[in-house]
Structure formats: structure tokens, C-alpha cells
Tab-separated table of C-alpha atoms and ligand atoms in Angstrom:
chain	number	residue	atom	x	y	z
A	289	MET	CA	13.841	-1.024	-23.994
A	290	PRO	CA	16.736	-3.461	-22.940
A	291	GLY	CA	18.280	-3.193	-19.578
A	292	PRO	CA	21.532	-3.558	-18.604
A	293	ASP	CA	23.431	-6.607	-20.050
A	294	GLU	CA	25.262	-7.277	-16.741
A	295	THR	CA	24.681	-7.408	-12.950
A	296	GLN	CA	25.976	-9.225	-9.886
A	297	VAL	CA	23.093	-11.093	-9.238
A	298	GLY	CA	20.410	-12.156	-11.701
A	299	ILE	CA	17.116	-13.092	-10.002
A	300	VAL	CA	14.182	-14.929	-11.533
A	301	GLY	CA	10.529	-14.329	-10.337
A	302	ALA	CA	9.274	-11.314	-8.498
A	303	GLY	CA	7.605	-13.424	-5.819
A	304	PRO	CA	8.180	-13.291	-2.095
A	305	ALA	CA	11.591	-15.240	-2.563
A	306	GLY	CA	12.765	-13.442	-5.538
A	307	LEU	CA	11.740	-9.679	-4.116
A	308	MET	CA	13.023	-10.311	-0.229
A	309	LEU	CA	16.273	-11.658	-2.230
A	310	SER	CA	16.777	-8.409	-3.900
A	311	HIS	CA	15.979	-6.438	-0.788
A	312	LEU	CA	18.295	-8.026	1.515
A	313	LEU	CA	21.147	-7.810	-1.033
A	314	HIS	CA	20.567	-4.062	-1.627
A	315	ARG	CA	21.017	-3.767	2.025
A	316	GLN	CA	24.601	-5.490	1.507
A	317	GLY	CA	25.523	-3.209	-1.117
A	318	ILE	CA	25.125	-5.905	-3.747
A	319	GLU	CA	23.284	-5.173	-7.149
A	320	SER	CA	20.634	-7.221	-8.555
A	321	VAL	CA	18.056	-7.431	-11.337
A	322	VAL	CA	14.750	-9.082	-10.857
A	323	LEU	CA	13.062	-10.318	-13.770
A	324	GLU	CA	9.346	-11.002	-13.905
A	325	THR	CA	7.092	-12.580	-16.507
A	326	ARG	CA	3.937	-11.008	-15.073
A	327	SER	CA	2.670	-7.174	-14.798
A	328	ARG	CA	3.566	-5.570	-11.685
A	329	ASP	CA	-0.602	-5.228	-11.110
A	330	TYR	CA	-1.087	-9.090	-11.860
A	331	VAL	CA	1.769	-9.998	-9.081
A	332	GLU	CA	0.330	-7.333	-6.710
A	333	ARG	CA	-2.905	-8.895	-7.045
A	334	ARG	CA	-2.374	-12.381	-6.992
A	335	VAL	CA	-4.018	-13.835	-3.862
A	336	ARG	CA	-2.100	-16.494	-2.017
A	337	ALA	CA	-0.795	-17.307	1.408
A	338	GLY	CA	-1.874	-15.604	4.341
A	339	VAL	CA	0.157	-16.678	7.654
A	340	LEU	CA	3.402	-15.346	8.732
A	341	GLU	CA	5.642	-17.037	11.313
A	342	GLN	CA	7.396	-14.714	13.926
A	343	GLY	CA	10.911	-15.430	11.977
A	344	SER	CA	9.222	-13.768	8.703
A	345	THR	CA	7.828	-11.033	10.754
A	346	ASP	CA	11.233	-10.744	12.399
A	347	LEU	CA	12.797	-10.443	8.943
A	348	LEU	CA	10.390	-7.958	7.326
A	349	THR	CA	10.579	-5.694	10.512
A	350	SER	CA	14.770	-5.804	10.907
A	351	SER	CA	15.297	-5.338	6.855
A	352	GLY	CA	13.199	-2.119	7.141
A	353	VAL	CA	9.840	-3.551	5.277
A	354	GLY	CA	7.538	-4.291	8.371
A	355	GLU	CA	6.010	-1.051	9.134
A	356	ARG	CA	2.807	-1.624	7.365
A	357	MET	CA	2.476	-5.143	8.500
A	358	ALA	CA	3.077	-4.070	12.057
A	359	ARG	CA	0.025	-1.746	11.473
A	360	GLU	CA	-2.445	-3.847	9.538
A	361	GLY	CA	-1.232	-7.444	10.259
A	362	LEU	CA	-3.429	-9.329	12.631
A	363	SER	CA	-1.599	-10.846	15.602
A	364	HIS	CA	-3.043	-14.222	16.578
A	365	ASP	CA	-1.886	-16.512	19.528
A	366	GLY	CA	-3.763	-19.769	18.377
A	367	ILE	CA	-6.155	-21.605	16.063
A	368	ASN	CA	-9.132	-23.530	16.503
A	369	ILE	CA	-9.783	-27.120	15.498
A	370	ARG	CA	-13.451	-28.302	14.515
A	371	PHE	CA	-14.493	-32.002	14.066
A	372	ALA	CA	-17.159	-34.572	15.008
A	373	GLY	CA	-19.182	-31.666	16.345
A	374	GLU	CA	-16.486	-30.592	18.674
A	375	GLN	CA	-14.204	-27.106	19.040
A	376	HIS	CA	-10.952	-26.931	20.508
A	377	ARG	CA	-8.505	-24.256	20.327
A	378	ILE	CA	-4.672	-24.792	20.235
A	379	ASP	CA	-3.001	-22.402	22.310
A	380	PHE	CA	0.133	-21.441	20.770
A	381	ARG	CA	1.259	-18.587	23.130
A	382	ARG	CA	0.791	-20.785	26.116
A	383	LEU	CA	2.430	-24.057	24.465
A	384	THR	CA	5.375	-22.208	22.701
A	385	GLY	CA	5.613	-18.528	23.938
A	386	ARG	CA	5.058	-17.622	20.139
A	387	GLY	CA	2.142	-16.596	17.847
A	388	ILE	CA	1.699	-15.864	14.227
A	389	THR	CA	0.665	-12.782	12.073
A	390	VAL	CA	-1.939	-12.779	9.500
A	391	TYR	CA	-1.067	-10.675	6.809
A	392	GLY	CA	-1.711	-11.444	3.149
A	393	GLN	CA	1.102	-12.288	0.962
A	394	GLN	CA	0.113	-9.954	-1.563
A	395	GLU	CA	0.667	-7.188	1.127
A	396	VAL	CA	4.064	-8.303	1.423
A	397	VAL	CA	4.686	-8.409	-2.206
A	398	LYS	CA	3.277	-4.975	-2.535
A	399	ASP	CA	5.492	-3.747	0.424
A	400	LEU	CA	8.801	-5.221	-0.978
A	401	ILE	CA	8.218	-3.938	-4.477
A	402	MET	CA	7.421	-0.272	-3.234
A	403	GLN	CA	10.648	-0.424	-0.961
A	404	ARG	CA	12.616	-1.839	-3.868
A	405	LEU	CA	11.539	0.805	-6.114
A	406	ALA	CA	12.016	3.387	-3.853
A	407	ASP	CA	15.742	2.052	-3.519
A	408	GLY	CA	16.234	2.506	-7.047
A	409	GLY	CA	16.125	-1.353	-7.418
A	410	GLU	CA	15.560	-3.077	-10.952
A	411	ILE	CA	12.480	-5.020	-11.186
A	412	TRP	CA	11.953	-6.082	-15.126
A	413	PHE	CA	7.950	-7.097	-15.410
A	414	GLU	CA	6.532	-8.437	-18.121
A	415	THR	CA	10.121	-10.068	-18.666
A	416	GLU	CA	9.629	-13.908	-19.565
A	417	VAL	CA	13.063	-15.843	-18.808
A	418	SER	CA	13.585	-18.482	-21.273
A	419	ALA	CA	16.651	-19.682	-19.922
A	420	VAL	CA	19.696	-19.852	-17.265
A	421	GLU	CA	22.851	-20.871	-18.884
A	422	ALA	CA	26.479	-21.609	-18.179
A	423	ILE	CA	25.757	-22.196	-14.597
A	424	ASP	CA	29.190	-23.923	-13.668
A	425	SER	CA	30.949	-20.625	-15.194
A	426	ASP	CA	31.748	-17.625	-13.090
A	427	HIS	CA	29.298	-15.895	-15.589
A	428	PRO	CA	25.859	-17.669	-15.798
A	429	ARG	CA	23.796	-16.029	-18.351
A	430	ILE	CA	19.910	-15.183	-18.138
A	431	THR	CA	18.161	-15.345	-21.638
A	432	TYR	CA	14.834	-13.402	-21.905
A	433	ARG	CA	12.101	-12.129	-23.923
A	434	ARG	CA	11.102	-8.221	-22.968
A	435	ASP	CA	8.995	-5.897	-25.403
A	436	GLY	CA	9.197	-8.618	-27.915
A	437	GLU	CA	12.808	-8.446	-28.232
A	438	ASP	CA	15.276	-11.554	-27.177
A	439	ALA	CA	18.278	-10.389	-25.022
A	440	GLY	CA	20.843	-11.786	-22.538
A	441	LEU	CA	21.744	-10.595	-18.794
A	442	THR	CA	25.294	-11.774	-17.742
A	443	CYS	CA	25.482	-12.596	-13.831
A	444	GLU	CA	27.795	-13.526	-11.487
A	445	PHE	CA	25.327	-15.212	-9.760
A	446	VAL	CA	21.793	-16.483	-10.626
A	447	ALA	CA	18.797	-16.928	-8.070
A	448	GLY	CA	15.922	-19.057	-9.360
A	449	CYS	CA	12.951	-17.652	-7.527
A	450	ASP	CA	10.432	-18.598	-10.297
A	451	GLY	CA	7.966	-20.737	-8.094
A	452	SER	CA	6.639	-24.125	-8.789
A	453	HIS	CA	6.338	-23.885	-12.671
A	454	GLY	CA	9.795	-22.110	-12.633
A	455	ILE	CA	12.649	-23.017	-15.468
A	456	ALA	CA	15.659	-21.989	-13.764
A	457	ARG	CA	15.604	-25.402	-12.293
A	458	ALA	CA	15.936	-27.132	-15.566
A	459	GLY	CA	19.816	-26.891	-15.613
A	460	LEU	CA	20.117	-28.816	-11.996
A	461	GLU	CA	20.930	-32.565	-12.184
A	462	ALA	CA	18.964	-32.599	-9.175
A	463	LYS	CA	16.525	-35.351	-7.511
A	464	SER	CA	13.138	-34.568	-7.027
A	465	TYR	CA	10.841	-36.034	-4.174
A	466	GLU	CA	7.150	-35.716	-5.091
A	467	ARG	CA	3.648	-36.520	-3.722
A	468	ASN	CA	0.534	-35.534	-5.215
A	469	TYR	CA	-2.722	-35.380	-3.176
A	470	PRO	CA	-6.259	-36.690	-4.502
A	471	PHE	CA	-7.697	-33.488	-3.590
A	472	SER	CA	-7.303	-29.572	-4.315
A	473	TRP	CA	-8.090	-26.431	-2.376
A	474	LEU	CA	-11.135	-23.966	-3.340
A	475	GLY	CA	-10.261	-20.778	-2.069
A	476	ILE	CA	-12.173	-17.598	-2.094
A	477	LEU	CA	-11.533	-13.928	-0.957
A	478	ALA	CA	-14.794	-12.336	0.175
A	479	LYS	CA	-15.863	-9.235	1.472
A	480	THR	CA	-17.606	-10.432	4.726
A	481	PRO	CA	-16.491	-10.242	8.315
A	482	PRO	CA	-14.652	-12.823	9.592
A	483	ALA	CA	-17.179	-15.113	11.728
A	484	SER	CA	-14.074	-16.065	14.016
A	485	ASP	CA	-11.366	-13.994	15.576
A	486	GLU	CA	-8.947	-16.891	14.961
A	487	LEU	CA	-8.469	-19.169	12.196
A	488	ILE	CA	-10.799	-22.538	12.176
A	489	TYR	CA	-9.692	-25.578	10.597
A	490	ALA	CA	-12.322	-27.901	10.033
A	491	ALA	CA	-12.271	-31.905	9.558
A	492	HIS	CA	-15.653	-32.564	8.302
A	493	GLU	CA	-16.894	-36.025	7.033
A	494	ARG	CA	-17.603	-33.961	3.649
A	495	GLY	CA	-14.030	-32.686	3.517
A	496	PHE	CA	-11.965	-29.928	4.930
A	497	ALA	CA	-12.313	-26.189	5.377
A	498	LEU	CA	-10.649	-23.521	6.522
A	499	HIS	CA	-11.727	-20.168	7.889
A	500	SER	CA	-8.760	-17.530	7.515
A	501	MET	CA	-9.212	-13.775	7.206
A	502	ARG	CA	-7.010	-10.738	5.911
A	503	SER	CA	-8.894	-7.612	8.247
A	504	PRO	CA	-11.976	-7.146	10.051
A	505	GLU	CA	-13.792	-6.881	6.559
A	506	ILE	CA	-12.359	-9.331	4.482
A	507	SER	CA	-12.413	-13.277	5.075
A	508	ARG	CA	-10.010	-16.097	3.155
A	509	LEU	CA	-12.036	-19.215	3.039
A	510	TYR	CA	-11.156	-22.694	1.527
A	511	LEU	CA	-12.678	-25.919	0.836
A	512	GLN	CA	-11.363	-29.164	0.081
A	513	VAL	CA	-12.540	-30.232	-3.359
A	514	GLU	CA	-11.890	-32.831	-5.934
A	515	ALA	CA	-8.184	-32.886	-7.151
A	516	ASP	CA	-9.615	-31.990	-10.626
A	517	GLU	CA	-12.553	-29.785	-9.709
A	518	THR	CA	-13.314	-26.667	-11.576
A	519	LEU	CA	-14.756	-23.422	-10.383
A	520	ALA	CA	-17.887	-24.089	-12.839
A	521	ALA	CA	-19.045	-26.710	-10.258
A	522	TRP	CA	-19.114	-24.372	-7.294
A	523	PRO	CA	-21.863	-21.442	-7.582
A	524	GLU	CA	-21.497	-18.860	-4.982
A	525	ASP	CA	-24.623	-20.277	-2.923
A	526	ARG	CA	-22.885	-23.877	-3.042
A	527	ILE	CA	-19.672	-22.254	-1.905
A	528	TRP	CA	-21.452	-20.482	1.114
A	529	ASP	CA	-23.477	-23.255	2.215
A	530	GLU	CA	-20.697	-25.960	2.436
A	531	LEU	CA	-18.634	-23.652	3.921
A	532	ARG	CA	-21.125	-22.872	6.783
A	533	LEU	CA	-21.807	-26.833	7.044
A	534	ARG	CA	-18.289	-27.843	7.600
A	535	LEU	CA	-16.995	-25.098	9.531
A	536	ALA	CA	-20.061	-25.346	11.579
A	537	GLU	CA	-20.611	-21.710	11.646
A	538	PRO	CA	-24.054	-20.584	10.814
A	539	SER	CA	-23.132	-17.072	11.274
A	540	LEU	CA	-20.911	-16.765	8.657
A	541	GLN	CA	-22.515	-14.329	6.212
A	542	PRO	CA	-21.830	-14.516	2.461
A	543	GLY	CA	-20.277	-11.537	0.900
A	544	GLU	CA	-18.651	-10.176	-2.610
A	545	ILE	CA	-16.303	-12.815	-3.770
A	546	MET	CA	-13.242	-10.764	-4.844
A	547	GLU	CA	-11.492	-13.728	-6.130
A	548	ALA	CA	-11.492	-17.279	-6.181
A	549	GLY	CA	-9.159	-20.078	-7.388
A	550	ILE	CA	-8.645	-23.699	-7.114
A	551	THR	CA	-5.229	-24.896	-5.934
A	552	PRO	CA	-4.189	-28.564	-6.441
A	553	MET	CA	-2.214	-29.995	-3.270
A	554	ARG	CA	1.243	-31.153	-3.883
A	555	SER	CA	4.647	-31.919	-1.888
A	556	LEU	CA	7.882	-31.361	-3.989
A	557	VAL	CA	11.665	-30.970	-2.762
A	558	ILE	CA	14.263	-30.386	-5.047
A	559	GLU	CA	17.930	-31.804	-4.071
A	560	PRO	CA	20.316	-30.147	-4.169
A	561	MET	CA	18.798	-26.719	-4.378
A	562	GLN	CA	22.017	-25.497	-5.948
A	563	ARG	CA	24.263	-26.134	-8.477
A	564	GLY	CA	27.638	-23.793	-9.811
A	565	HIS	CA	26.358	-20.381	-9.744
A	566	LEU	CA	22.833	-21.345	-9.576
A	567	PHE	CA	20.699	-21.070	-6.655
A	568	LEU	CA	17.128	-22.184	-6.200
A	569	ALA	CA	14.740	-20.696	-3.036
A	570	GLY	CA	11.100	-20.604	-2.296
A	571	ASP	CA	8.530	-22.911	-4.139
A	572	ALA	CA	11.009	-23.223	-6.990
A	573	ALA	CA	13.081	-25.638	-4.864
A	574	HIS	CA	10.093	-26.825	-2.869
A	575	ILE	CA	6.428	-27.062	-2.564
A	576	VAL	CA	4.216	-27.736	0.293
A	577	PRO	CA	0.140	-28.080	0.688
A	578	ALA	CA	-0.942	-25.292	1.881
A	579	THR	CA	-2.126	-26.758	5.056
A	580	GLY	CA	0.345	-25.675	7.380
A	581	ALA	CA	0.710	-22.440	6.424
A	582	LYS	CA	4.530	-22.805	5.446
A	583	GLY	CA	4.903	-21.830	1.687
A	584	MET	CA	5.552	-18.264	2.096
A	585	ASN	CA	7.643	-18.609	5.061
A	586	LEU	CA	9.936	-21.207	3.920
A	587	ALA	CA	10.489	-19.012	1.149
A	588	LEU	CA	11.599	-15.924	3.242
A	589	ALA	CA	13.685	-18.421	5.315
A	590	ASP	CA	15.671	-19.759	2.046
A	591	VAL	CA	16.649	-15.997	0.882
A	592	LYS	CA	17.694	-15.006	4.254
A	593	VAL	CA	20.112	-17.851	4.298
A	594	LEU	CA	21.224	-17.133	0.540
A	595	ALA	CA	21.542	-13.383	1.283
A	596	GLU	CA	23.929	-14.096	4.003
A	597	ALA	CA	25.922	-16.742	1.769
A	598	LEU	CA	26.261	-14.299	-1.298
A	599	ALA	CA	27.282	-11.402	0.984
A	600	ALA	CA	30.252	-13.506	2.479
A	601	TRP	CA	31.366	-14.008	-0.855
A	602	TYR	CA	31.044	-10.387	-2.060
A	603	ARG	CA	32.612	-9.483	1.289
A	604	SER	CA	35.639	-11.829	1.420
A	605	LYS	CA	35.346	-14.270	-1.739
A	606	SER	CA	34.643	-16.971	1.230
A	607	HIS	CA	33.018	-19.741	-0.665
A	608	ASP	CA	32.004	-21.751	2.629
A	609	LEU	CA	28.284	-20.539	2.874
A	610	LEU	CA	27.108	-20.582	-0.321
A	611	ASP	CA	28.830	-24.244	-0.549
A	612	HIS	CA	26.384	-25.219	2.368
A	613	TYR	CA	23.345	-23.373	1.348
A	614	SER	CA	21.543	-26.426	0.232
A	615	GLU	CA	22.287	-28.074	3.385
A	616	ALA	CA	21.436	-25.333	5.693
A	617	CYS	CA	18.090	-24.780	3.937
A	618	LEU	CA	16.893	-28.592	3.510
A	619	ARG	CA	16.720	-29.651	7.322
A	620	ARG	CA	14.201	-26.851	7.825
A	621	VAL	CA	12.582	-27.452	4.635
A	622	TRP	CA	12.339	-31.264	5.349
A	623	ARG	CA	10.704	-30.427	8.633
A	624	ALA	CA	7.986	-28.224	7.034
A	625	GLU	CA	7.268	-30.739	4.356
A	626	HIS	CA	6.631	-33.256	7.199
A	627	PHE	CA	4.329	-31.208	8.982
A	628	SER	CA	2.527	-29.705	6.116
A	629	ALA	CA	2.046	-33.744	4.865
A	630	TRP	CA	1.100	-34.711	8.583
A	631	MET	CA	-1.623	-31.750	8.986
A	632	THR	CA	-3.022	-32.356	5.456
A	633	ALA	CA	-3.565	-36.133	6.578
A	634	LEU	CA	-4.971	-35.065	9.631
A	635	LEU	CA	-7.562	-32.699	8.445
A	636	HIS	CA	-8.451	-34.048	5.055
A	637	ARG	CA	-11.401	-36.523	4.070
A	638	ASP	CA	-9.559	-39.199	2.159
A	639	PRO	CA	-11.172	-39.663	-1.042
A	640	ALA	CA	-10.718	-43.557	-0.747
A	641	GLY	CA	-12.809	-43.015	2.354
A	642	ASP	CA	-11.052	-45.961	4.226
A	643	PRO	CA	-13.237	-46.153	7.444
A	644	PHE	CA	-10.269	-47.298	9.660
A	645	GLU	CA	-8.145	-44.873	8.726
A	646	HIS	CA	-11.124	-41.934	9.221
A	647	LYS	CA	-11.523	-44.050	12.835
A	648	LEU	CA	-7.425	-43.243	13.253
A	649	GLN	CA	-7.747	-39.375	12.015
A	650	LEU	CA	-10.746	-39.149	14.684
A	651	SER	CA	-8.523	-40.535	17.233
A	652	TYR	CA	-5.407	-38.435	16.536
A	653	LEU	CA	-7.647	-35.163	16.529
A	654	ARG	CA	-8.941	-36.113	19.844
A	655	TYR	CA	-5.538	-36.581	21.328
A	656	ILE	CA	-4.294	-33.401	19.750
A	657	THR	CA	-6.902	-31.325	21.663
A	658	THR	CA	-6.667	-33.103	24.811
A	659	SER	CA	-3.207	-33.765	25.360
A	660	ASP	CA	-0.428	-30.440	25.713
A	661	ALA	CA	2.323	-32.812	24.600
A	662	ALA	CA	0.182	-33.848	21.101
A	663	ALA	CA	-0.941	-30.183	20.750
A	664	THR	CA	2.518	-28.845	21.291
A	665	THR	CA	3.862	-30.912	18.385
A	666	LEU	CA	1.229	-28.982	16.231
A	667	ALA	CA	2.070	-25.633	17.629
A	668	GLU	CA	5.878	-25.494	17.541
A	669	ASN	CA	5.739	-26.536	14.051
A	670	TYR	CA	2.791	-24.061	13.168
A	671	VAL	CA	4.611	-21.080	14.514
A	672	GLY	CA	7.835	-22.239	12.925
A	673	PHE	CA	9.984	-24.900	14.553
A	674	GLN	CA	13.303	-23.548	15.823
A	675	PHE	CA	16.044	-26.393	15.951
A	676	PRO	CA	18.330	-26.438	18.675
A	677	SER	CA	21.410	-23.862	18.188
A	678	PRO	CA	24.934	-25.241	18.568
A	679	ALA	CA	25.195	-23.683	21.878
A	680	ARG	CA	22.887	-26.230	23.251
A	681	GLY	CA	24.403	-29.213	21.440
A	682	GLY	CA	22.209	-29.064	18.462
A	683	GLY	CA	22.860	-28.642	14.866
A	684	ARG	CA	22.987	-25.306	12.891
A	685	GLY	CA	19.905	-22.989	13.674
A	686	GLY	CA	17.362	-23.721	10.525
A	687	GLY	CA	14.466	-21.279	10.805
A	688	VAL	CA	14.058	-17.932	9.749
A	689	GLY	CA	14.875	-16.456	13.044
A	690	GLU	CA	18.091	-18.416	13.451
B	269	FAS	P1	5.861	-17.574	-6.187
B	269	FAS	O1	5.383	-18.517	-7.207
B	269	FAS	O2	5.340	-16.499	-5.462
B	269	FAS	O3	6.710	-16.510	-7.246
B	269	FAS	C1	7.530	-17.030	-8.486
B	269	FAS	C2	7.518	-15.733	-9.573
B	269	FAS	O4	8.142	-16.054	-10.589
B	269	FAS	C3	6.124	-15.368	-10.131
B	269	FAS	O5	5.715	-14.129	-9.777
B	269	FAS	C4	6.098	-16.034	-11.415
B	269	FAS	O6	5.085	-15.044	-12.397
B	269	FAS	C5	7.465	-15.772	-11.900
B	269	FAS	N1	7.896	-16.515	-13.004
B	269	FAS	C6	7.871	-17.852	-12.956
B	269	FAS	N2	8.422	-18.356	-14.193
B	269	FAS	C7	9.143	-17.354	-14.591
B	269	FAS	C8	9.626	-16.898	-15.573
B	269	FAS	N3	10.222	-18.035	-16.762
B	269	FAS	N4	10.344	-15.645	-16.085
B	269	FAS	C9	10.241	-14.947	-15.363
B	269	FAS	N5	9.426	-14.985	-13.860
B	269	FAS	C10	9.103	-16.056	-13.832
B	269	FAS	N6	0.972	-21.008	0.770
B	269	FAS	C11	0.465	-20.868	1.754
B	269	FAS	O7	1.302	-20.565	2.766
B	269	FAS	N7	-0.830	-20.482	2.068
B	269	FAS	C12	-1.686	-20.275	0.843
B	269	FAS	O8	-2.902	-20.461	1.145
B	269	FAS	C13	-1.057	-20.575	-0.117
B	269	FAS	N8	-1.845	-20.556	-1.442
B	269	FAS	C14	-1.312	-20.675	-2.680
B	269	FAS	C15	-2.155	-20.555	-3.940
B	269	FAS	C16	-1.773	-20.817	-4.852
B	269	FAS	C17	-2.833	-20.593	-6.019
B	269	FAS	C18	-0.320	-20.889	-5.351
B	269	FAS	C19	0.247	-21.078	-6.559
B	269	FAS	C20	0.718	-21.215	-3.967
B	269	FAS	C21	0.048	-20.877	-2.885
B	269	FAS	N9	0.877	-21.017	-1.623
B	269	FAS	C22	0.490	-20.692	-0.320
B	269	FAS	C23	2.199	-21.146	-1.464
B	269	FAS	C24	2.569	-19.790	-1.970
B	269	FAS	O9	2.446	-18.840	-1.222
B	269	FAS	C25	4.005	-19.839	-1.959
B	269	FAS	O10	4.668	-20.684	-1.156
B	269	FAS	C26	4.789	-18.541	-2.326
B	269	FAS	O11	4.217	-18.152	-3.374
B	269	FAS	C27	6.043	-18.927	-2.573
B	269	FAS	O12	6.842	-17.647	-2.929
B	269	FAS	P2	8.039	-17.584	-4.234
B	269	FAS	O13	9.073	-18.944	-4.173
B	269	FAS	O14	8.600	-16.349	-4.438
B	269	FAS	O15	7.075	-18.196	-5.318
B	270	PHB	C1	-4.727	-17.793	4.422
B	270	PHB	O1	-4.755	-16.787	5.230
B	270	PHB	O2	-4.472	-17.779	3.315
B	270	PHB	C2	-4.172	-19.075	5.182
B	270	PHB	C3	-3.825	-19.409	6.190
B	270	PHB	C4	-3.629	-20.712	7.052
B	270	PHB	C5	-3.088	-21.756	5.813
B	270	PHB	C6	-3.301	-21.607	4.605
B	270	PHB	C7	-3.773	-20.283	3.751
B	270	PHB	O3	-2.914	-23.138	6.438
């Protein structure tokens, strides 16, 4: 069943980036088609991120898709850090005046799909994009396969929102900056009440562990594992025993594991994030290790900038914001890349096991958990760093909220 063969903005990928972009464009009267290789059920069930910065929750609320998040999201004013038998709380609210909201990425995706379909939006599921061509022309073209048929969609602009393994960026003559870490995260979603009211980040000599949650009944938990680890090496008893040990949380109760997966830890930035009439957003342009909970927030921040730039073009044929899209995103992206790499190094055990490095790590953890100045560097980045606005002599705003 072929769809229309042309649209204003073709969007590759129905993750948070692609769906939010389509939603924001619709609110500006701009037509788009989202092409998604997976089924709706798969996309809505995929368990990933869990923490929203205030800039992201503001965007969801201001664009009219924040109602369920406001009802079901968990507002948190800080996180806990555990190491060497110590427990310390980083008080975001006292240090920065802001907090975070815990609300699963799959819930954001469900809310956006529901809204787009209610607004008559075009989301073509089970539609695999094979190429994005003619990106230097005024009519870039998406080639895709749907219902066993190959077809094409002629666009005025294309947004590559196809994630960390996306193909949209193939046509960019871009430079990539990459770091691969010598470990991965084993993540589970389990039917067991959280053992803590707030997130627990644990730097244990056996490895990193993280206790997050989705509701008073559902916990989201992670363990640092070998880079090439498989789930087969982690029977459920071993997972729970290791979580209780590393989190120093004997009260954590096992529960039905609803989803388990292993995610490699990787940093990547593609520069520039655009060429001609193709613009990259989200993981298609940059990847961060999940330690700093930045992935989904960066994706939403990118498409807020891109939607404003496209709206300016459709309104007045002004190219300026489009020409500066990549520059407007990269300062925020690199701040999040640095923070995510820094927090990852701070909390993970280095498999190379350098004893001097481990001592430095412990010293830094003690500094961050005793000095307000040091704790503020973590807090202001975790809740979403806000660059000084031009009025205060700084550069252009760079966060979602700016
Ligand atoms: P996404 O990857 O979410 O979406 C891209 C979409 O494009 C996908 O639906 C994909 O199916 C589709 N697509 C790809 N190629 C296509 C093609 N050729 N044609 C059509 N469609 C195509 N971040 C955190 O902050 N915390 C976490 O705990 C966390 N856990 C993660 C676990 C995993 C396994 C992964 C992979 C990522 C995780 N992330 C986490 C990062 C994640 O949340 C991303 O930052 C977020 O999904 C980015 O959103 P998008 O840019 O929309 O990309
Ligand atoms: C999550 O809730 O999935 C989560 C929270 C914080 C992180 C990563 C993942 O740093």
C-alpha cells in the first residue's frame, strides 16, 4: 500500500527524535512523513532511557504531549552515590534549583505516536529506508521498502533520526569523533518495588551498578559487564545477587524480569550534523554512554532547534537558522559528551585495573560528595547544563529549555 510520493519533510526513524520533530512541525503547519523500519508494537515496547531533564519535560508540556508524564512521571530532586561503603546524596534542587523526571522513553514514544496519529500524522511502520539521495538538491529523495515493494518519497527536506546504526548519515562527508569503552551495561526491567526513592549510582570494586525505576512497582537496574558479555552468562540469580552486592542494597527483592538487554558503551559525534537538505538529529548524529542519562534529552533538544529552523524557512524562506543548525547543536552536544564520558570514568571499574587510577577515582568521588563546588559540577550537568544567554554576555542558548 504505497503512501503519497512526496511530502515537505521526510523523517527517517520513529524514535524520540523523529516523532517529536514530526509533532513540532505539525504544530507549525508543516507536513511530514515518518518512516520506521520496525512495527509500532516493537517501537512502543523497546526499553531504553528513563531520565528527562527539565528542558525535555518543558518541551513535552509546552507542545501538548506532557499530560500523562505530568501524571505518571516521578519527580526527583537528587541522586545517591555509593562507593567504598559510603552513601552520599547529591541534592540537585539545593545546588541548582532544578530536578529531573523519571519517565520511560517508551512512554514518551507512546505519547508521541498517540498524538501524531490523533492529528492525522503519517507514520509508516515496517518501512525500511534504504537510501537518502539528492541531498544537495531542493528535492532530496528517500528510497524505501514497504509491504515488499520498493518505492520513493520526494521531499523538500530530510531529517535523519534513524539512531546509532542509521543509514541517513551515509551521504554526509562528515568527520566522526568516537570512543568505545571496555565494558557494556546489562540492563533489566523488573516487576519489583524500587529499594530506594531516588536513583542509586554505585561505584563498586566489582563494577558499576545503577538502580533506577519506572513506577512504585517497576525497577530499572543496570550492571557493568564485560564489553562482549552475553545474557547467557547472567542467569537471574546471578543478576540479583550482583545488584544487591554492588548497590549495597540487601533489601532489593528479586522480581519477574520483563526485559533484559546488553548495551555497549560508546561515545560518537558526527560533524557537521547536516549537508544540503539533510539534517541529522539524536543518536544518528551523536551517541553517549548512558551514565549521564543524556541520550534521549539530546535527541529532543536537537529537534527543538531543527523544528524552529524549518519553521523559519517555511515562514519566510530564511535560511539562517538552517545554515547554523549544526553549530547551534554541537556546543550542547559536546558538553553532554564530556559530562557522560567524565561520569562514566568516575563510576566504572577499569578492566585494565590500574591501582593508581582507582585511587584517583575514589579521591574524586570523595571530593564530589563533600564539596558543594564539586557536587555542583555534577548536578548542573545532570539536570541539563544551561549556557549563559546572550543577555548575560554568553553565547546563544544551547539547552532544550533555551
Ligand atoms: P532511536 O534509536 O531511539 O530511534 C531511531 C529509530 O530509527 C528506531 O526506531 C529505528 O528502528 C529506526 N531506524 C533505524 N534505521 C532505519 C531505517 N533504515 N529505516 C527506517 N527506520 C530506521 N539513553 C539514556 O539516556 N538512558 C538509557 O538507559 C539508555 N539506554 C539505551 C539502551 C539501548 C539498547 C540503546 C540502543 C540506547 C539507549 N539509550 C539510553 C540511548 C537512547 O535512549 C537514545 O539516546 C535515544 O533512543 C535517541 O533517540 P533517537 O535519536 O530518536 O534514536
Ligand atoms: C534509566 O532509568 O533507564 C536510566 C537512568 C539514569 C541513567 C541511565 C538510565 O544514567
